Every structure is written in C-alpha cells, then in structure tokens.
Tab-separated table of C-alpha atoms (C1' of nucleotides) in Angstrom:
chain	number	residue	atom	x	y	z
Q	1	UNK	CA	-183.984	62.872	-118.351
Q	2	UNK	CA	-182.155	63.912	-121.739
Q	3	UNK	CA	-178.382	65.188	-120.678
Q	4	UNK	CA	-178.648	68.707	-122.146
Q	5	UNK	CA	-176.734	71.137	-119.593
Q	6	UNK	CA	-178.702	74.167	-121.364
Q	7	UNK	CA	-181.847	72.803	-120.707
Q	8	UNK	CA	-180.991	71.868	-117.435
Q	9	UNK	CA	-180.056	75.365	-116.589
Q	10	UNK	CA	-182.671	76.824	-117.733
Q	11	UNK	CA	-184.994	74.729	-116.324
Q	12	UNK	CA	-183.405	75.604	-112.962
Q	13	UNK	CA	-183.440	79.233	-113.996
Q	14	UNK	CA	-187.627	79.075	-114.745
Q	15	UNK	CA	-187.684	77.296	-111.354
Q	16	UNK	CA	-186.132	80.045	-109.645
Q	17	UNK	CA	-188.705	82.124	-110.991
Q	18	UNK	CA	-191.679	80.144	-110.528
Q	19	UNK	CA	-191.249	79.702	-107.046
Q	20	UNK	CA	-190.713	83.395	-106.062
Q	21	UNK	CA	-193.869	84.287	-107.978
Q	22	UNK	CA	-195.777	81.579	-106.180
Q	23	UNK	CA	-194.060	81.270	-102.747
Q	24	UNK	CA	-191.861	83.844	-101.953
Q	25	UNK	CA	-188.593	84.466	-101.445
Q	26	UNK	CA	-189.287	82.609	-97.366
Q	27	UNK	CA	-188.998	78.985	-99.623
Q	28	UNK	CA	-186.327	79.615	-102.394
Q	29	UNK	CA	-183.736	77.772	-100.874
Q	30	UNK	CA	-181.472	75.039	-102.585
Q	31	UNK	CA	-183.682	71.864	-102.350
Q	32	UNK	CA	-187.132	73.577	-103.356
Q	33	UNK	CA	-185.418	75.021	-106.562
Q	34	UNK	CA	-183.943	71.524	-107.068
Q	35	UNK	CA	-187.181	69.768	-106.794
Q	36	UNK	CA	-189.204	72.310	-108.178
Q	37	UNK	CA	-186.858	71.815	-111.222
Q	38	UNK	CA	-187.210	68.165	-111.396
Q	39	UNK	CA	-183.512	68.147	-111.271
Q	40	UNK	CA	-180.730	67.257	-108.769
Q	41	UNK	CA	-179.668	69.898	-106.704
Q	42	UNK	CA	-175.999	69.197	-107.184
Q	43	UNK	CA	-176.102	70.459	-109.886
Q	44	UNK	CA	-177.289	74.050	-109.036
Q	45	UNK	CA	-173.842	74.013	-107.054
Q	46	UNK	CA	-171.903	72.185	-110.399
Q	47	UNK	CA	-173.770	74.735	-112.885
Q	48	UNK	CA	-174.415	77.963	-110.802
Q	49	UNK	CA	-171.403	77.635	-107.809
Q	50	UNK	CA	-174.138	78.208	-105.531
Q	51	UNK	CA	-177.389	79.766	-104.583
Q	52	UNK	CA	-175.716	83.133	-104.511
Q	53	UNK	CA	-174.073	83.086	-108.033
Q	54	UNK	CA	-177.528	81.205	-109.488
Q	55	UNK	CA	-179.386	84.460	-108.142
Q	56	UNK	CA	-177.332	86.191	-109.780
Q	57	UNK	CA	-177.623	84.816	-113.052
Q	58	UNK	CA	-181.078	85.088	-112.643
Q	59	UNK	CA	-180.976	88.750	-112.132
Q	60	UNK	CA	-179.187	89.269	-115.403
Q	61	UNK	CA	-181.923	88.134	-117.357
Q	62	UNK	CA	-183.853	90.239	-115.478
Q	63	UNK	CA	-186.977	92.137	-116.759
Q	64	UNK	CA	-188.261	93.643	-113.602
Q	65	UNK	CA	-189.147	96.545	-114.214
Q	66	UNK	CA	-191.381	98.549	-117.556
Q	67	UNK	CA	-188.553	101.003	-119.501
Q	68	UNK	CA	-188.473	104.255	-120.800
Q	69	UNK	CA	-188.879	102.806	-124.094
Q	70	UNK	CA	-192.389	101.348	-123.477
Q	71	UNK	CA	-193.758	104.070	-121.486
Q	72	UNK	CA	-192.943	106.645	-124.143
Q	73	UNK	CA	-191.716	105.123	-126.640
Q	74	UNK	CA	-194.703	106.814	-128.965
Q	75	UNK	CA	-195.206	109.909	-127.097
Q	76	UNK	CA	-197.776	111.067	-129.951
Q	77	UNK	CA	-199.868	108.235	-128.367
Q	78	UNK	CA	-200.206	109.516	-124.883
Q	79	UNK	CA	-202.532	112.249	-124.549
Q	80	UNK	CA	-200.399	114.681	-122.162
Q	81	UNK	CA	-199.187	117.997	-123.043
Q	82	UNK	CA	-197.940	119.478	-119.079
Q	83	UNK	CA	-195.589	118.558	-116.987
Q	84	UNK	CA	-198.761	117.660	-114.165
Q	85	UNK	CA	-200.156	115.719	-116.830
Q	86	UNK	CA	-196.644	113.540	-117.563
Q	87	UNK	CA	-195.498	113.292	-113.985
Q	88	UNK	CA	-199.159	111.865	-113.177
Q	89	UNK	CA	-199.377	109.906	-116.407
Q	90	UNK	CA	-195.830	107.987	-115.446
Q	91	UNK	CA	-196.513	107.393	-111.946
Q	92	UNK	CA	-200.033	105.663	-113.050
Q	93	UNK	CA	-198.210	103.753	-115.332
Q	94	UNK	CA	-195.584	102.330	-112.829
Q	95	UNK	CA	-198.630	101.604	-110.476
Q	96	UNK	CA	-200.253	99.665	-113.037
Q	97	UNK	CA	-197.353	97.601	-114.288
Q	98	UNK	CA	-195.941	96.768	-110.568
Q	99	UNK	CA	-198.953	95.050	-109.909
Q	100	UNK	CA	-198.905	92.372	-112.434
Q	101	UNK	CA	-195.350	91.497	-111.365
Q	102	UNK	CA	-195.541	89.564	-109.283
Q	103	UNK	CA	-191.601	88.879	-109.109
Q	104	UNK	CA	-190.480	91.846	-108.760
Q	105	UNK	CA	-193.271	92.531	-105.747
Q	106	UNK	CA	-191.269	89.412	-104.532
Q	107	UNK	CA	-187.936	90.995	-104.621
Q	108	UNK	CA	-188.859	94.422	-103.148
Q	109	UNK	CA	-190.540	92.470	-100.243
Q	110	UNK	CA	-186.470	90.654	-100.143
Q	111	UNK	CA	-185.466	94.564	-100.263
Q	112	UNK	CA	-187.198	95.256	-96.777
Q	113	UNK	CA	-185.440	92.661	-95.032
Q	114	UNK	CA	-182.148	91.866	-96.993
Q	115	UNK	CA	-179.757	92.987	-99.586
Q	116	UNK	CA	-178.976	90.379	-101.979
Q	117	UNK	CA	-177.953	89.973	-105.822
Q	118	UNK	CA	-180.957	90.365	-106.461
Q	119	UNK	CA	-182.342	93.001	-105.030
Q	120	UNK	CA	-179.384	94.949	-105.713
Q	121	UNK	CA	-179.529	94.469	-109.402
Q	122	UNK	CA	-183.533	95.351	-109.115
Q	123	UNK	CA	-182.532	98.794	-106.955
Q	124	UNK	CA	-180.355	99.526	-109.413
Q	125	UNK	CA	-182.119	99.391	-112.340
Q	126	UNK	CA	-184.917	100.914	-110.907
Q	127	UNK	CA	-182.953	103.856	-109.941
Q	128	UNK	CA	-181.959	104.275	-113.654
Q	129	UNK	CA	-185.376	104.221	-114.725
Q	130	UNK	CA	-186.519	107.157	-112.103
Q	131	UNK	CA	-183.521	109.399	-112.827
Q	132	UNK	CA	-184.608	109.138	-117.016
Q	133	UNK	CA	-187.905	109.557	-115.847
Q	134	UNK	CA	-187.048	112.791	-113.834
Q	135	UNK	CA	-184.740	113.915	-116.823
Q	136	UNK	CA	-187.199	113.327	-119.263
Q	137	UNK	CA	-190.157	115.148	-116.906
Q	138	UNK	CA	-187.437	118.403	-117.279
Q	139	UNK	CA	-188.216	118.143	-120.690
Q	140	UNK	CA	-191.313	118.590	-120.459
Q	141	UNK	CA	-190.950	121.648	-118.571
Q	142	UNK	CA	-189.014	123.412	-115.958
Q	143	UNK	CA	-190.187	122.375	-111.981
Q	144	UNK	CA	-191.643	124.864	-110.214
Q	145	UNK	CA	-189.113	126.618	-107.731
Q	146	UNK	CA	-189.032	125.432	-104.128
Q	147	UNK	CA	-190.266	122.123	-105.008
Q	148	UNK	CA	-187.718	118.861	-104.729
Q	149	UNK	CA	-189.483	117.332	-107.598
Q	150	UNK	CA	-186.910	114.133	-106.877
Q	151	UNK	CA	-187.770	114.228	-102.876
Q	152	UNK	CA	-191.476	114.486	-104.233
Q	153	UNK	CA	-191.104	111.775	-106.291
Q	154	UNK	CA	-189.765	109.475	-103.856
Q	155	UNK	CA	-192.625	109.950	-101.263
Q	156	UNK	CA	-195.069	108.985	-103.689
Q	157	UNK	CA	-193.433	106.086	-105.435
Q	158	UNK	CA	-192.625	104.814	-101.823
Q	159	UNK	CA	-196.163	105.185	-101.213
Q	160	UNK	CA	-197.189	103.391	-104.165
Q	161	UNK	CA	-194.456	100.273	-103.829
Q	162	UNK	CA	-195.809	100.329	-99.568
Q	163	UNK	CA	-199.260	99.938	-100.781
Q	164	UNK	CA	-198.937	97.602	-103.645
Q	165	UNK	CA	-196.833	94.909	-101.482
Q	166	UNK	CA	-199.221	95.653	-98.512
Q	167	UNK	CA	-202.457	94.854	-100.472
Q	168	UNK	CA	-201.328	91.225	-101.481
Q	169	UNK	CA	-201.785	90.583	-97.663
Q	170	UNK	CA	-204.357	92.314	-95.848
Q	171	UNK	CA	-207.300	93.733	-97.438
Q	172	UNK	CA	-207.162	96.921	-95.852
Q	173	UNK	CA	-204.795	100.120	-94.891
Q	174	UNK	CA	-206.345	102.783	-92.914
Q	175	UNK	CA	-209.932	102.251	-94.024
Q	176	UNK	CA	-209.632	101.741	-97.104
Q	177	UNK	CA	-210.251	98.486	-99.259
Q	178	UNK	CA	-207.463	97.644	-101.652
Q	179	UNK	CA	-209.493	94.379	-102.708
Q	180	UNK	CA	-212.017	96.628	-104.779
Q	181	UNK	CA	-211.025	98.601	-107.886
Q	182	UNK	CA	-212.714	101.209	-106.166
Q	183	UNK	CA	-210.018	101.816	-103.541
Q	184	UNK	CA	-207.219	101.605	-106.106
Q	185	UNK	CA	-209.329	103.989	-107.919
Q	186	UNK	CA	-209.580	106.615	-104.661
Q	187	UNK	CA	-205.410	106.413	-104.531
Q	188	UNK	CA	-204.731	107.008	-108.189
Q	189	UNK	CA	-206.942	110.328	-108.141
Q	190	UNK	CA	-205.208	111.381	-104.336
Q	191	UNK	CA	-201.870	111.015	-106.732
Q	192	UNK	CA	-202.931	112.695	-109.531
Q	193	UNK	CA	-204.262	115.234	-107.024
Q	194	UNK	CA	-200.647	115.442	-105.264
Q	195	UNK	CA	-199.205	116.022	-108.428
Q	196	UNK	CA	-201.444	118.572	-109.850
Q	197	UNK	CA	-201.511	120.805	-106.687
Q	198	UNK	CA	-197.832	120.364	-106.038
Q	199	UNK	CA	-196.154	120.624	-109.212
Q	200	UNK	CA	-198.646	123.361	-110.390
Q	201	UNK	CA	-197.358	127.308	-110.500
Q	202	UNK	CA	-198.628	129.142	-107.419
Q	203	UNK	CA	-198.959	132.683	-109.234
Q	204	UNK	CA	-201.565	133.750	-106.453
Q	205	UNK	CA	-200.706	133.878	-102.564
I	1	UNK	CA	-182.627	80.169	-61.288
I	2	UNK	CA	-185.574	80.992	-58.519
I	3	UNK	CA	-188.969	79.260	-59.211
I	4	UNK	CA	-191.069	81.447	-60.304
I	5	UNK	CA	-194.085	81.677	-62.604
I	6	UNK	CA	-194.480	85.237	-63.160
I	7	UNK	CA	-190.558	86.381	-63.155
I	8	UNK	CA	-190.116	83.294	-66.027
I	9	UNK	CA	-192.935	84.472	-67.977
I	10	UNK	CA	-191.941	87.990	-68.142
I	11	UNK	CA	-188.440	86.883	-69.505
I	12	UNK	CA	-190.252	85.432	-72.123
I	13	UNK	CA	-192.099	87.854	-73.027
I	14	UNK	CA	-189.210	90.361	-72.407
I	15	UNK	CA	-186.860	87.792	-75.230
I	16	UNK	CA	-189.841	88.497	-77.512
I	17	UNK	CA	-189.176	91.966	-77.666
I	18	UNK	CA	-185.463	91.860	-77.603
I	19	UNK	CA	-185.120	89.253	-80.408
I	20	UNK	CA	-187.796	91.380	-82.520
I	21	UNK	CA	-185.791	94.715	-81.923
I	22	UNK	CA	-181.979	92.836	-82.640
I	23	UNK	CA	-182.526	90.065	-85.296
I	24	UNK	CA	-185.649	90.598	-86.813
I	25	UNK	CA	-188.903	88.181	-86.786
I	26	UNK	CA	-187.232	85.729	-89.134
I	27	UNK	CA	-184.879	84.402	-85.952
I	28	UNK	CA	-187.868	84.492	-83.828
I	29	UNK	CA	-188.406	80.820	-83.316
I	30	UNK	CA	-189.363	78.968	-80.099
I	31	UNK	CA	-186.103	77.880	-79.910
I	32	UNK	CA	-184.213	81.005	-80.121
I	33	UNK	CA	-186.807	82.687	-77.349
I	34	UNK	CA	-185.841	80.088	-74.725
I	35	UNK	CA	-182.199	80.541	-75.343
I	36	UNK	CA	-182.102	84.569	-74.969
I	37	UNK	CA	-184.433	84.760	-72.004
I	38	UNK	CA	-182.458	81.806	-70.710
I	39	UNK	CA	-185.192	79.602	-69.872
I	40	UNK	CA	-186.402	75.773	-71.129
I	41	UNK	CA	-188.270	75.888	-74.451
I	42	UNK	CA	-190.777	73.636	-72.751
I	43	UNK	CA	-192.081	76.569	-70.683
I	44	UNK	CA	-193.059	78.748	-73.397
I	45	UNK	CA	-195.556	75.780	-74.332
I	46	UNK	CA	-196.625	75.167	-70.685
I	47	UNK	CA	-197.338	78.684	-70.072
I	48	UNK	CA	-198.516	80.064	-73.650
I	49	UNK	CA	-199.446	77.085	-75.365
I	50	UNK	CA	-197.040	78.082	-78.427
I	51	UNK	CA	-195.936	80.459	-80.359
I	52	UNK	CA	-198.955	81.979	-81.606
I	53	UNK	CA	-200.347	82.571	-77.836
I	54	UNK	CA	-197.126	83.588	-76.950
I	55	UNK	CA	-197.000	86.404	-79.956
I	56	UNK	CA	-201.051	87.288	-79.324
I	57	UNK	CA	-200.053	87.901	-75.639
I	58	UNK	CA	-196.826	90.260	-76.610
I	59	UNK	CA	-198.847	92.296	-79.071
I	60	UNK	CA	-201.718	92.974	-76.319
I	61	UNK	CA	-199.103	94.336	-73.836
I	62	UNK	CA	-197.904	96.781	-76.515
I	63	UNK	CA	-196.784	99.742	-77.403
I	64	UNK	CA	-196.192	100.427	-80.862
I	65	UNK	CA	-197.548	103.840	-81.720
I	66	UNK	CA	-197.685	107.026	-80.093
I	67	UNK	CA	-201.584	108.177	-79.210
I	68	UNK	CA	-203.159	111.039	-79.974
I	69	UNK	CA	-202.567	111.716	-76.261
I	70	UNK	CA	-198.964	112.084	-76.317
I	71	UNK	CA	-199.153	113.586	-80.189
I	72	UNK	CA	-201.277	116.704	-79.306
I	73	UNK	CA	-202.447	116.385	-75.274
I	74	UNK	CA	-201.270	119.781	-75.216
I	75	UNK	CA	-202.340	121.520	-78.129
I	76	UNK	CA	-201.537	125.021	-76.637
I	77	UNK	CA	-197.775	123.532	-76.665
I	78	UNK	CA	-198.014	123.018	-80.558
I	79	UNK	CA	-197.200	125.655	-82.747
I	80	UNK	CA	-199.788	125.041	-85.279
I	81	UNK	CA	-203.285	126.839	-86.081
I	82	UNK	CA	-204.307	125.888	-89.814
I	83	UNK	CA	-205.698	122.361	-91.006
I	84	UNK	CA	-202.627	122.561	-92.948
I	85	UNK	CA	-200.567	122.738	-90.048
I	86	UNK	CA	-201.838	120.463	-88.179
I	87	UNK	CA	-201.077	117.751	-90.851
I	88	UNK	CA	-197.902	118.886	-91.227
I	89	UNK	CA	-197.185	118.175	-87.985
I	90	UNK	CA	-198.955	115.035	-87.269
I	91	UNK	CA	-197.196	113.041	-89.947
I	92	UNK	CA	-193.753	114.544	-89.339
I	93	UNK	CA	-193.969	113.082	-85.500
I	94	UNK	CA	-195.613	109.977	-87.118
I	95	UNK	CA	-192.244	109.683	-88.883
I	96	UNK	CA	-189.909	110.700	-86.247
I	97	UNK	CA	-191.782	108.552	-83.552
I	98	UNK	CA	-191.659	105.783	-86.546
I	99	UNK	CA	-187.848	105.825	-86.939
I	100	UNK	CA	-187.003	105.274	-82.634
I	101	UNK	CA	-189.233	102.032	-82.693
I	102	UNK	CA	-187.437	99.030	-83.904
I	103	UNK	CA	-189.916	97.085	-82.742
I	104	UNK	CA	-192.272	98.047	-84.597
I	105	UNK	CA	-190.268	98.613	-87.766
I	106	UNK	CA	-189.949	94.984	-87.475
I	107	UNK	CA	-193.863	93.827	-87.069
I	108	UNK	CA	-194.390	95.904	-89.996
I	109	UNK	CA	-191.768	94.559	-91.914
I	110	UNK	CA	-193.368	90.896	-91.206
I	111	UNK	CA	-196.860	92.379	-92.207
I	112	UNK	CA	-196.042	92.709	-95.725
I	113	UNK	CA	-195.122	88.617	-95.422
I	114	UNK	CA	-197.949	87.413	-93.766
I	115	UNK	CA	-200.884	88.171	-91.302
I	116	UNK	CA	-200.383	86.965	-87.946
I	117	UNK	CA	-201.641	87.575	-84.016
I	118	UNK	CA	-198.924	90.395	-83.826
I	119	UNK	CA	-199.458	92.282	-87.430
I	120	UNK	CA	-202.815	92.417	-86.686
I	121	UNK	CA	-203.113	94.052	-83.555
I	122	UNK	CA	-200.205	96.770	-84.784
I	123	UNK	CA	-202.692	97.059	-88.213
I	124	UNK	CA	-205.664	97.506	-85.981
I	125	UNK	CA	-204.483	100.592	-83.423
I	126	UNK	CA	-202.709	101.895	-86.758
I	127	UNK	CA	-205.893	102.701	-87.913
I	128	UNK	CA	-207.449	103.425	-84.933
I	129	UNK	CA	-204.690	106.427	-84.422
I	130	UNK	CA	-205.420	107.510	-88.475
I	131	UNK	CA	-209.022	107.425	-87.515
I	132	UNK	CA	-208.727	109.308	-84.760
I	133	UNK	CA	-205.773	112.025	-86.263
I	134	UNK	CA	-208.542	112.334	-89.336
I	135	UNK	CA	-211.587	113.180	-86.697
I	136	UNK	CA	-208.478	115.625	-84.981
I	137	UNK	CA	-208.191	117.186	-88.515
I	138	UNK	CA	-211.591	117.347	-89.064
I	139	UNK	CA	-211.949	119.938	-85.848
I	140	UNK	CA	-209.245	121.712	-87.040
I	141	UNK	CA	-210.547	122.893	-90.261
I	142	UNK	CA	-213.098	121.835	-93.306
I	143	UNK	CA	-210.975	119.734	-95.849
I	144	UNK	CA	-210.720	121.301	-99.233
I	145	UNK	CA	-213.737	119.894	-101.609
I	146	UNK	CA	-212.626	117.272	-104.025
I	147	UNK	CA	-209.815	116.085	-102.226
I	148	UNK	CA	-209.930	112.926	-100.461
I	149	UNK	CA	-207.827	113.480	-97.756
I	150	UNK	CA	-207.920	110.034	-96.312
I	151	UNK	CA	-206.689	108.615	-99.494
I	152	UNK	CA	-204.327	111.242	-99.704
I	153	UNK	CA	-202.965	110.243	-95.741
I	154	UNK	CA	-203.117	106.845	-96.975
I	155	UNK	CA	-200.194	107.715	-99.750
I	156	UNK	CA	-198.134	109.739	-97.007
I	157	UNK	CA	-198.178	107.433	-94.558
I	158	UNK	CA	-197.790	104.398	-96.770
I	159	UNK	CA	-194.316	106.665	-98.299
I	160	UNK	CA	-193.052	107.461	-95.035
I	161	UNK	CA	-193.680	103.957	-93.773
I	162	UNK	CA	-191.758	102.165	-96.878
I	163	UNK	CA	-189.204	104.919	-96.906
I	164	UNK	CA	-188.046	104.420	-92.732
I	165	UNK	CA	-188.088	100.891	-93.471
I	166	UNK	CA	-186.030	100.615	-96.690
I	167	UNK	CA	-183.492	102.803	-94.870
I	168	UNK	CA	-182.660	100.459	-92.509
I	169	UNK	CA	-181.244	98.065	-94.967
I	170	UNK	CA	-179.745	100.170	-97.538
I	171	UNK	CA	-178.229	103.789	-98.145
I	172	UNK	CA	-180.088	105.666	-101.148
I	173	UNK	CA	-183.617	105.454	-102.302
I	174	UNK	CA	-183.929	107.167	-106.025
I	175	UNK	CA	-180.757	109.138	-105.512
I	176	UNK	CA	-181.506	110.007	-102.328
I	177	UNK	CA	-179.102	109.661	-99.623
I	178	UNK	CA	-180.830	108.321	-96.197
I	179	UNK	CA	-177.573	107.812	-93.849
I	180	UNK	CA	-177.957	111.289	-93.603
I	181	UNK	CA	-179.652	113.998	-91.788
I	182	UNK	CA	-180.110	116.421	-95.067
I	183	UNK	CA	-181.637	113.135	-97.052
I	184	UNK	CA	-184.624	112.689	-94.374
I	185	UNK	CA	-184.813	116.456	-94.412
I	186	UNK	CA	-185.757	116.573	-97.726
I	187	UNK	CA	-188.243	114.344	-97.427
I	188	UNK	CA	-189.920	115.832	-94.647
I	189	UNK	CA	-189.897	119.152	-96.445
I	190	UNK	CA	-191.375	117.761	-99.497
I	191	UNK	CA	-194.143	116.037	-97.146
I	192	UNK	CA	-194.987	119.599	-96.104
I	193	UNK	CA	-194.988	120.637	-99.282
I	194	UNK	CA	-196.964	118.164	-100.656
I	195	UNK	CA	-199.363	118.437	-97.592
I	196	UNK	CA	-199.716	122.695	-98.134
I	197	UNK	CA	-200.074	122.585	-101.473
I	198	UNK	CA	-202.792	119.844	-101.170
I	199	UNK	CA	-204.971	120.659	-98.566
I	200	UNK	CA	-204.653	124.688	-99.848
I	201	UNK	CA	-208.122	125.988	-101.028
I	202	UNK	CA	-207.334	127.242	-104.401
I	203	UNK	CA	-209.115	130.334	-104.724
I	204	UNK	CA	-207.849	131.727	-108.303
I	205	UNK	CA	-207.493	129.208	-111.114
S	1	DA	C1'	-163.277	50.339	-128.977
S	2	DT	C1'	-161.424	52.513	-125.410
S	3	DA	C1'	-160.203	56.199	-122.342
S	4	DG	C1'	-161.634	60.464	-120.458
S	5	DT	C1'	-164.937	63.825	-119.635
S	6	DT	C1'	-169.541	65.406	-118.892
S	7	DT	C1'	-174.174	64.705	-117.055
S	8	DG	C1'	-176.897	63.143	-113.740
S	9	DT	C1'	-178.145	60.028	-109.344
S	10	DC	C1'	-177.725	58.747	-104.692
S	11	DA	C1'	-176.600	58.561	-99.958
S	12	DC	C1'	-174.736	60.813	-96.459
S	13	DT	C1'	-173.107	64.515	-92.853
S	14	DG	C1'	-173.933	67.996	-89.634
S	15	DG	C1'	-176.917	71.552	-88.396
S	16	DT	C1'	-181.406	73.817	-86.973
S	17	DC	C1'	-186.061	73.545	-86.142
S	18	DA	C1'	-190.834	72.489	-83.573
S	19	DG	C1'	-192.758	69.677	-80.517
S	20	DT	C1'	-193.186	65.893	-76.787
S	21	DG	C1'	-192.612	62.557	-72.892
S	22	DA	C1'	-190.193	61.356	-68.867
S	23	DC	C1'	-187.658	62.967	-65.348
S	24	DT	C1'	-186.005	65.745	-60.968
S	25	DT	C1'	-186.482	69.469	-57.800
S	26	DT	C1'	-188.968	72.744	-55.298
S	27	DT	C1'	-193.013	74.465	-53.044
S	28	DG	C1'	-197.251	74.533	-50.585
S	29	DT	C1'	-200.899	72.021	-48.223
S	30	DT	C1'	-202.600	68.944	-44.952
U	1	DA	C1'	-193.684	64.377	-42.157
U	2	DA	C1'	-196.072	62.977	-46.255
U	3	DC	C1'	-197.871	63.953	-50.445
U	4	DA	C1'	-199.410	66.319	-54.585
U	5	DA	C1'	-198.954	69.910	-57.680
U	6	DA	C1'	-196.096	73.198	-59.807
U	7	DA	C1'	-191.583	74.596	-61.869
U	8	DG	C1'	-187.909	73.447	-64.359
U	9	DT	C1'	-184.446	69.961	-66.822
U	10	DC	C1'	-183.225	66.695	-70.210
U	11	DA	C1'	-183.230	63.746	-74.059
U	12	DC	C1'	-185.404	62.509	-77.802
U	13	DT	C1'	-188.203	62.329	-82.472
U	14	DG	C1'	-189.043	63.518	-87.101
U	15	DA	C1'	-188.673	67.005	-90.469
U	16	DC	C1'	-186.207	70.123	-93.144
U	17	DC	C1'	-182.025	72.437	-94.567
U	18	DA	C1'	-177.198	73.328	-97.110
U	19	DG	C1'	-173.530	71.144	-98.776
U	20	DT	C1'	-170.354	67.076	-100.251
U	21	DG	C1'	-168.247	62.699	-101.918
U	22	DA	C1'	-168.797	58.508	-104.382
U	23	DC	C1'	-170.750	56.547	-108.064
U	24	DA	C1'	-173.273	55.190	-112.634
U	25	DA	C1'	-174.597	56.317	-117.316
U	26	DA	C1'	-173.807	58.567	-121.557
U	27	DC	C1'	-171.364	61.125	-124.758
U	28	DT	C1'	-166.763	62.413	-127.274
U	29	DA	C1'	-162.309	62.302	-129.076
U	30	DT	C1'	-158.659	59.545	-130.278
DNA sequence: ATAGTTTGTCACTGGTCAGTGACTTTTGTT
DNA sequence: AACAAAAGTCACTGACCAGTGACAAACTAT
C-alpha cells in the first residue's frame, strides 16, 4: 500500500461510513472498520486516538441532514402560498429526504439506545434545522392561538422518524404496508391532513 | 440450590425480564441470563433449546400492553361521549401505560434492529389492540369522510412511541424539554389537539 | 549516506461470547 | 439396595473483540 497518511484516513473515514449504511451501527467496532478499510487497525488508534475521537471526526464532515438552504433556497419554485401549505410542504420534504439516508437512519436508530458523538452532533444539528424551520413557518404567517405549533411539530416529525426506521424492518405497522408506495402515500395525506385541520383558523364553533 | 425443574426454569425466565427491564436487550446473552438468575448456562439449553426458544417462550407469557379490557371495561367510569373523546383518551393511556413498561420500551427498541421471536409477538397484539381500539371507535361515532383515521392513528402512535423512547436516553427533543412534567404535557395537549381538530366534521368552509 | 521520523505490519494479551462434552449429585422407581 | 434418569457443575473449544508493544520499510533532513 502507498504510505499516504491522508489517504489512509480517509479511507478509514469512507469505511466508517460504508459500514453503518450497510451494517449498522451493531458491527462498527475497531477491527471491522480496520478491515473494511483494508488498513491496519493501529492505526485508527495512531491517526484518530480511538474509536471515540474517529466518530467524531466523522461527524464533522457530517451531511446528515437536507438544510434550509435546499429546501427553500428558491422559494419562487415551490408552489405554496399558506402557512398549511409550507408546514405540510416541509414536513413532506424531510420525509422524503430521510429515507434515502440511509446513515443518518443508522444514527437515529444509535439515538434510541445510546448517546454518542455522533448522535449528539446529528441531534444537534437537527434541532437547528427545526427551530429555522419553525422561525421561518412564522414568516409565513402568524400560528393560530392555542396551538403549540413546536409541540405539534414534534409529534409528527417523531411520527415520521418512528415510521421511517420501523419500515426498514418489518413490513407492516398497524395494518398498514410500508413496502408499497401506496402506504407511504396513505401517511403523507393523514399529515397533510393533520396539518391542514390543525393549523387552520377555526372562525366557526 | 434445591433440584428443581420448574423453580429453575422460572428463574430463567424471571432473568429474562429483569435483564430486559435493567440493561437493555444488547446485554441479553445466554451468558449473562445464567449469571443473574444464578443458574448454569447449560440449563437454559437443556430446558429451552437456546436462546431463541427461550425468548419465544418469554414473549408468550407476556404482558406488554394494556387490553381494551382494562382501557375501557368500564366505559360508564370514563368521562368521554364524542368519537373525539374517545381518541383522546385512548392514546393518552396508550402513552401513559407506554411510559411504566420498561419492558416493553425495550422490545420495541430492539424491533427497529431486527425481527425476532419476541418483536414479533409485541408487533402482533400491538395491532391486535389498534384493531380492536379502531372497531371501539368505530361504535363510538362515524369517522369524518376523507380522513383516514387509521393512517392518521398510525402517525400518533408511531410519535408517541418514538417520543417515550427517545426520552429515555436524552433530555430535549426539538426544544422540548422531556425530564419534565410540563414537556410531556405539551405533548399530550397537542395530541388532543391534533386529534379534535382532525376527527372534527367541518361544517362551514 | 546516515540518522531520525513517519508509515505500516505483525503478533500478542486479556476479555467476553456461544456452545458442548464429561462429570457428579440427587431423585425416583423397582 | 440397586439402578437409571434427571438436575446441576465444571472445564473446555473456537471465535470475536479492544487495545498494545515490537518491529520492518520507506521517506526526510542534515
């Protein structure tokens, strides 16, 4: 192998990735990183000081999560005027983006059982995206009175994370089948449902 | 220790529950078993043939969810008369029944890992009890046209089930503070909310 | 070119794990 | 009392794990 300490480390970085994409956080100890690498594992301790401080590292580079800027960075481009139509229009989004990653499904599975550096740096983060989120939602208009648009919020991105990490594993979740788009397609409208009727004006008793 | 068969086995069995409630599946290994219920590994494959017999025989003695029995065998002892109501209340004792059962926190943690004799038997009377709550709701009221109400359970349930088990591990979820009493409070007031405005026949547009 | 440092290889320790075979002790049956 | 089956003990294997110390090869600065 060509002595290059960069490439080294990065290859050990990538490695770290591949394997919580493709096995889970259960395997990604010391040696499988190592061999996954094609590298000596030593040298995770000589380079990194550690499985701790490699996580770490690895977190840094992270890109975990979609941003503000892609979302809305063109807001001409989205076709939603309301408040209803934003809230539901960002909450689809974040659906749609969580499931392609795969590593960061990884990590919030590590959230449920362990904090770690990573999953702190991923909770983190993802707090800072909801709160511009919720800041930028006030923008679009005021929230109705008597709702806890954050509390709201939580519920139904808790709901969404639950059932995105649940569907890689069992087909099912109270009758309904997450394998076809059509049960992905039943959830999205019960959200933008739970939106509309919640966040909408009740001017009539 | 006294010979016998039965008293031995129900140690087991009784370890199996204790290591699940204190350390989590991940220390649940043959090994650690014999050592908390004090007994010879070698029994546990003697008298369950492994791990996975040993696990399918736990799950079928257990407990993990209230019934509909305890949730509403006395309606006339529930102050609730609308569909809405009703709803209200079944998911906020889902939750509060939820959060007392380490136990089952933990097999549901382990279900979004990986499918085995015990996650499948919780999964199964989970939605048995959502089947059956539905059919409840059903006699209690029409659900609104156009809403999918199972779909829209599906969300709630899959919030309040992420939510109680991220709050085991750490603090704050989107800003919101679950070490205390007023944190979970909002959340179960936005479930309500989220519930009446949902299932709420909109008569005026 | 030579001395020192960096990069990488290797072999090992001590620990935990699942699983098994051989053993002793108790119990129940005849 | 004799014997067989059941209950429980013990010691071991082979595999994996995290972490470390000793070493060889290559690069660098003088």
């Amino acid at each position: 192998m060509a002595r290059d300490k960069a490439e080294t480390k990065a290859r050990i970085l990538a490695a770290v990735g591949k394997l919580l994409a493709e096995s889970g956080f259960k395997s990604l100890g010391v040696n499988a990183i190592a061999r996954e690498a094609g590298v000596d594992k030593v040298l995770i301790y000589r380079y990194f000081d550690g499985l701790p401080m490699l996580l770490r590292q690895f977190a840094q580079a992270g890109d975990y999560w979609l941003t503000m800027e892609a979302l809305v960075g063109d807001e001409s481009a989205v076709e939603a005027s309301t408040l209803t139509d934003w809230m539901t229009y960002l909450l689809l989004e974040f659906m749609g983006d969580l499931q392609e990653r795969s590593i960061t499904q990884e990590i919030l599975r590590w959230e449920l059982l362990e904090g770690n550096e990573l999953t702190n740096e991923l909770a983190q983060v993802r707090d800072q995206l909801a709160l511009d989120s919720l800041k930028f939602l006030k923008s679009k208009g005021e929230f109705p009175e008597g709702q806890d648009v954050p509390a709201i919020s939580a519920v139904l991105i808790a709901g969404v994370v639950y059932l995105t990490l649940r569907a890689k594993i069992h087909r099912t979740f109270l009758g309904i089948d997450f394998s076809s788009p059509q049960g992905w397609q039943r959830i999205e409208s019960a959200l933008a449902s739970i939106i509309q009727s919640t966040l909408q004006e009740q001017e009539c008793s």
